[in-house]
Short mmCIF file of C-alpha atoms in Angstrom, two decimals:
data_model
loop_
_atom_site.label_atom_id
_atom_site.label_comp_id
_atom_site.label_asym_id
_atom_site.label_seq_id
_atom_site.Cartn_x
_atom_site.Cartn_y
_atom_site.Cartn_z
CA MET A 1 -1.61 25.05 -5.43
CA ARG A 2 0.63 21.98 -5.71
CA LYS A 3 1.55 19.80 -2.75
CA ASN A 4 3.21 16.38 -2.76
CA GLY A 5 3.31 16.43 -6.55
CA MET A 6 -0.47 16.88 -6.89
CA SER A 7 -2.60 19.85 -7.94
CA PHE A 8 -5.27 20.80 -5.45
CA ASP A 9 -7.79 23.45 -4.43
CA SER A 10 -6.07 26.58 -3.10
CA ARG A 11 -8.49 27.33 -0.25
CA ASN A 12 -6.95 27.63 3.19
CA GLU A 13 -8.54 26.19 6.29
CA GLU A 14 -7.14 29.03 8.36
CA CYS A 15 -9.28 31.44 6.32
CA GLY A 16 -12.52 30.04 7.66
CA GLU A 17 -13.07 26.51 6.33
CA MET A 18 -15.04 24.50 8.88
CA ASP A 19 -14.44 20.91 9.93
CA MET A 20 -15.41 18.40 7.28
CA THR A 21 -19.08 17.44 7.14
CA ASN A 22 -20.35 14.05 5.99
CA GLU A 23 -21.47 15.56 2.69
CA GLN A 24 -18.04 17.11 2.14
CA TYR A 25 -16.41 13.79 2.95
CA TYR A 26 -18.40 11.97 0.26
CA ASP A 27 -17.58 14.70 -2.25
CA LEU A 28 -13.92 14.47 -1.26
CA ILE A 29 -13.54 10.74 -1.77
CA ARG A 30 -15.36 10.46 -5.11
CA PRO A 31 -12.33 11.23 -7.34
CA TYR A 32 -10.12 9.09 -5.09
CA GLU A 33 -12.48 6.17 -5.74
CA ASP A 34 -12.10 6.81 -9.49
CA ALA A 35 -8.31 6.88 -9.15
CA ARG A 36 -8.34 3.67 -7.14
CA ARG A 37 -10.47 1.87 -9.73
CA LEU A 38 -8.11 2.99 -12.48
CA LEU A 39 -5.09 1.58 -10.62
CA GLU A 40 -6.94 -1.67 -9.85
CA THR A 41 -7.67 -2.11 -13.56
CA ARG A 42 -4.02 -1.48 -14.46
CA LEU A 43 -2.93 -4.05 -11.88
CA GLU A 44 -5.40 -6.64 -13.19
CA ILE A 45 -4.07 -6.15 -16.72
CA LEU A 46 -0.47 -6.51 -15.53
CA ASN A 47 -1.41 -9.67 -13.66
CA HIS A 48 -2.57 -11.51 -16.78
CA SER A 49 -0.14 -9.95 -19.26
CA LEU A 50 3.17 -9.34 -17.46
CA TYR A 51 4.55 -12.87 -17.79
CA GLY A 52 2.68 -13.83 -20.94
CA SER A 53 2.68 -17.58 -21.57
CA ARG A 54 5.68 -18.19 -19.30
CA ALA A 55 3.54 -18.85 -16.24
CA VAL A 56 0.34 -20.70 -15.46
CA CYS A 57 -0.78 -17.87 -13.19
CA GLY A 58 0.13 -14.22 -12.84
CA PRO A 59 2.31 -12.61 -10.19
CA ILE A 60 -0.59 -11.41 -8.03
CA HIS A 61 -2.27 -13.71 -5.51
CA ASN A 62 -4.98 -11.23 -4.51
CA MET A 63 -5.74 -7.54 -4.08
CA GLN A 64 -7.56 -5.56 -1.41
CA SER A 65 -8.51 -1.91 -1.61
CA ARG A 66 -10.10 0.73 0.55
CA ILE A 67 -10.96 4.40 0.85
CA LYS A 68 -9.99 5.97 4.16
CA ALA A 69 -12.97 6.46 6.48
CA LYS A 70 -13.87 9.96 7.62
CA LYS A 71 -12.71 9.30 11.18
CA SER A 72 -9.41 7.84 9.95
CA ILE A 73 -8.82 11.00 7.90
CA GLU A 74 -9.61 13.18 10.92
CA ASP A 75 -7.36 11.13 13.21
CA LYS A 76 -4.42 11.21 10.79
CA LEU A 77 -4.70 14.96 10.25
CA LYS A 78 -4.68 15.39 14.02
CA ARG A 79 -1.52 13.25 14.30
CA LEU A 80 0.09 15.46 11.65
CA GLY A 81 -0.84 18.57 13.63
CA GLN A 82 -3.32 19.73 10.99
CA ARG A 83 -6.90 20.86 11.36
CA ASP A 84 -9.66 18.64 9.99
CA GLY A 85 -11.04 19.77 6.65
CA VAL A 86 -11.26 18.96 2.95
CA THR A 87 -8.32 21.11 1.86
CA ASN A 88 -5.94 19.73 4.47
CA ALA A 89 -7.04 16.19 3.64
CA ARG A 90 -6.12 16.80 -0.01
CA ASP A 91 -2.92 18.66 0.75
CA TYR A 92 -1.43 16.45 3.45
CA LEU A 93 -2.75 12.91 2.91
CA GLN A 94 -1.51 10.63 0.15
CA ASP A 95 -3.25 7.46 1.34
CA ILE A 96 -6.94 8.38 1.15
CA ALA A 97 -7.13 5.74 -1.58
CA GLY A 98 -5.17 2.56 -0.95
CA ILE A 99 -4.59 -0.80 -2.61
CA ARG A 100 -2.78 -3.77 -1.06
CA VAL A 101 -1.34 -6.20 -3.58
CA ILE A 102 -0.34 -9.66 -2.35
CA CYS A 103 2.17 -11.36 -4.64
CA TYR A 104 3.65 -14.84 -4.59
CA PHE A 105 7.34 -13.91 -4.63
CA VAL A 106 9.55 -10.88 -4.01
CA ASP A 107 10.52 -10.73 -7.70
CA ASP A 108 6.82 -10.48 -8.56
CA ILE A 109 6.53 -7.37 -6.40
CA TYR A 110 9.36 -5.57 -8.16
CA ASN A 111 8.15 -6.67 -11.60
CA VAL A 112 4.58 -5.44 -11.06
CA ALA A 113 5.75 -2.17 -9.48
CA ALA A 114 8.12 -1.59 -12.42
CA GLY A 115 5.24 -2.24 -14.81
CA LEU A 116 3.18 0.47 -13.15
CA LYS A 117 6.07 2.95 -13.12
CA ARG A 118 6.56 2.48 -16.87
CA GLN A 119 3.04 3.77 -17.59
CA SER A 120 3.50 7.32 -18.82
CA ASP A 121 0.19 8.73 -17.59
CA LEU A 122 0.91 7.76 -13.95
CA VAL A 123 3.00 10.08 -11.78
CA LEU A 124 5.44 8.62 -9.27
CA VAL A 125 4.96 10.59 -6.04
CA LYS A 126 6.82 8.50 -3.48
CA GLU A 127 8.21 5.02 -2.92
CA ARG A 128 9.57 3.23 0.12
CA ASP A 129 11.29 -0.14 -0.15
CA TYR A 130 10.90 -1.88 3.21
CA ILE A 131 11.91 -5.19 1.60
CA ALA A 132 15.46 -4.11 0.84
CA THR A 133 15.53 -2.18 4.14
CA PRO A 134 13.00 -3.61 6.64
CA LYS A 135 11.73 -1.47 9.48
CA PRO A 136 13.41 -2.07 12.87
CA ASN A 137 10.45 -4.18 14.06
CA GLY A 138 10.80 -6.57 11.10
CA TYR A 139 8.08 -5.09 8.87
CA ARG A 140 8.69 -5.81 5.17
CA SER A 141 6.72 -4.35 2.31
CA TYR A 142 7.11 -2.16 -0.77
CA HIS A 143 5.10 1.09 -0.76
CA ILE A 144 4.52 3.29 -3.76
CA VAL A 145 2.28 6.34 -4.19
CA LEU A 146 1.16 7.02 -7.75
CA GLY A 147 -0.80 9.97 -9.09
CA ALA A 148 -3.62 8.69 -11.28
CA PRO A 149 -5.35 10.98 -13.82
CA VAL A 150 -9.04 11.63 -13.18
CA TYR A 151 -10.95 13.44 -15.93
CA CYS A 152 -14.01 15.58 -15.24
CA LEU A 153 -15.69 17.45 -18.11
CA ASP A 154 -12.84 19.50 -19.65
CA ALA A 155 -10.43 19.22 -16.71
CA MET A 156 -7.95 16.61 -15.50
CA GLU A 157 -6.44 16.29 -12.05
CA TYR A 158 -4.07 13.76 -10.52
CA PHE A 159 -5.12 12.01 -7.32
CA PRO A 160 -2.71 9.91 -5.24
CA VAL A 161 -3.23 6.21 -4.63
CA GLU A 162 -0.98 4.36 -2.19
CA VAL A 163 -0.14 0.82 -3.31
CA GLN A 164 1.38 -1.58 -0.79
CA PHE A 165 3.02 -4.70 -2.17
CA ARG A 166 3.60 -7.74 0.03
CA THR A 167 4.22 -11.42 -0.38
CA MET A 168 1.83 -13.75 1.44
CA SER A 169 4.30 -14.26 4.28
CA MET A 170 4.85 -10.49 4.65
CA ASP A 171 1.09 -9.96 4.78
CA PHE A 172 0.61 -12.71 7.36
CA TRP A 173 3.32 -11.21 9.60
CA ALA A 174 2.04 -7.64 9.24
CA SER A 175 -1.58 -8.62 9.91
CA MET A 176 -0.73 -10.58 13.06
CA GLU A 177 1.70 -7.94 14.34
CA HIS A 178 -0.92 -5.23 13.85
CA ARG A 179 -3.61 -7.22 15.62
CA ILE A 180 -1.53 -8.45 18.56
CA CYS A 181 1.05 -5.73 19.15
CA TYR A 182 -0.75 -2.61 18.00
CA LYS A 183 -4.51 -2.89 18.28
CA LYS A 184 -4.80 -4.52 21.70
CA ASN A 185 -2.01 -2.66 23.54
CA PRO A 186 -0.72 -5.95 25.00
CA GLU A 187 1.23 -6.54 28.17
CA HIS A 188 4.93 -7.38 27.80
CA ARG A 189 5.09 -5.34 24.57
CA GLU A 190 8.90 -5.38 24.43
CA ARG A 191 9.03 -9.18 24.66
CA LEU A 192 6.36 -9.50 21.97
CA GLU A 193 8.16 -7.10 19.67
CA GLN A 194 11.35 -9.14 19.99
CA GLU A 195 9.44 -12.34 19.26
CA PHE A 196 7.84 -10.82 16.18
CA LEU A 197 11.26 -9.73 14.96
CA THR A 198 12.29 -13.39 15.21
CA TYR A 199 9.13 -14.50 13.40
CA ALA A 200 9.92 -12.06 10.58
CA ALA A 201 13.34 -13.66 10.11
CA VAL A 202 11.84 -17.17 10.12
CA LEU A 203 9.19 -16.25 7.54
CA LYS A 204 11.82 -14.61 5.34
CA GLU A 205 13.83 -17.84 5.43
CA ILE A 206 10.76 -19.90 4.51
CA GLU A 207 9.98 -17.47 1.70
CA GLU A 208 13.49 -17.89 0.32
CA LYS A 209 13.09 -21.70 0.37
CA PHE A 210 9.93 -21.39 -1.74
CA GLU A 211 11.88 -19.12 -4.10
CA GLU A 212 14.42 -21.93 -4.52
CA HIS A 213 11.64 -24.41 -5.35
CA ARG A 214 10.26 -22.03 -7.97
CA GLU A 215 13.67 -21.53 -9.54
CA HIS A 216 14.23 -25.30 -9.76
CA ARG A 217 10.81 -25.81 -11.31
CA GLU A 218 11.28 -23.07 -13.91
CA SER A 219 14.78 -24.25 -14.80
CA GLY A 220 13.61 -27.84 -15.12
CA GLY A 221 16.31 -29.07 -12.78
CA PRO A 222 15.84 -31.62 -9.99
CA LEU A 223 14.93 -30.50 -6.52
CA GLU A 224 17.68 -30.82 -3.94
CA GLU A 225 17.18 -33.45 -1.30
CA ALA A 226 16.16 -32.07 2.10
CA ASP A 227 18.69 -32.50 4.89
#
């Protein structure tokens, strides 16, 4: 059976599959770990090869990756109205494996993402550009889900890996917003949300100023005097 562009086991939870055990969880995530490592390697190669000798350093500042914990899988399936189990996890979740890529500039994000999409053995499943169109709360990021080939004996299967691209300022904003506005269920939520929307605009402006400095440096022109 194919769901979300991937090929998966055709068993149906409604036909008797029990909730996922710890052993089933570890079996489930093994190929996702392989897919994640493959994407991490591709990203590392792009980081030191994409710009060649034109830059002292690559477009990526750092990378973080994770495999969704068993409880996180169970909670997300519940939010989706699906029963816990291996088949539903495969069929309905595209972010069991995830990589967060922190780039220096917005152009770096688009360049690295384009480099991944040009690789013929990766399958583009989904992309969401929250940089061009930020979320109403000010969240900015670029999300892409890619199917990565995982080979086992004489078979090959694609497994999805969600890659989130952010600049350092986007990551700072998202991390603080998640900690203050989401995790702790704060008082005065509406006021905080409005303040964070303002912070997002300020950080975007700062980011654009750094872009200007980079452009002046790369063009060899003089920096403009500050007002």
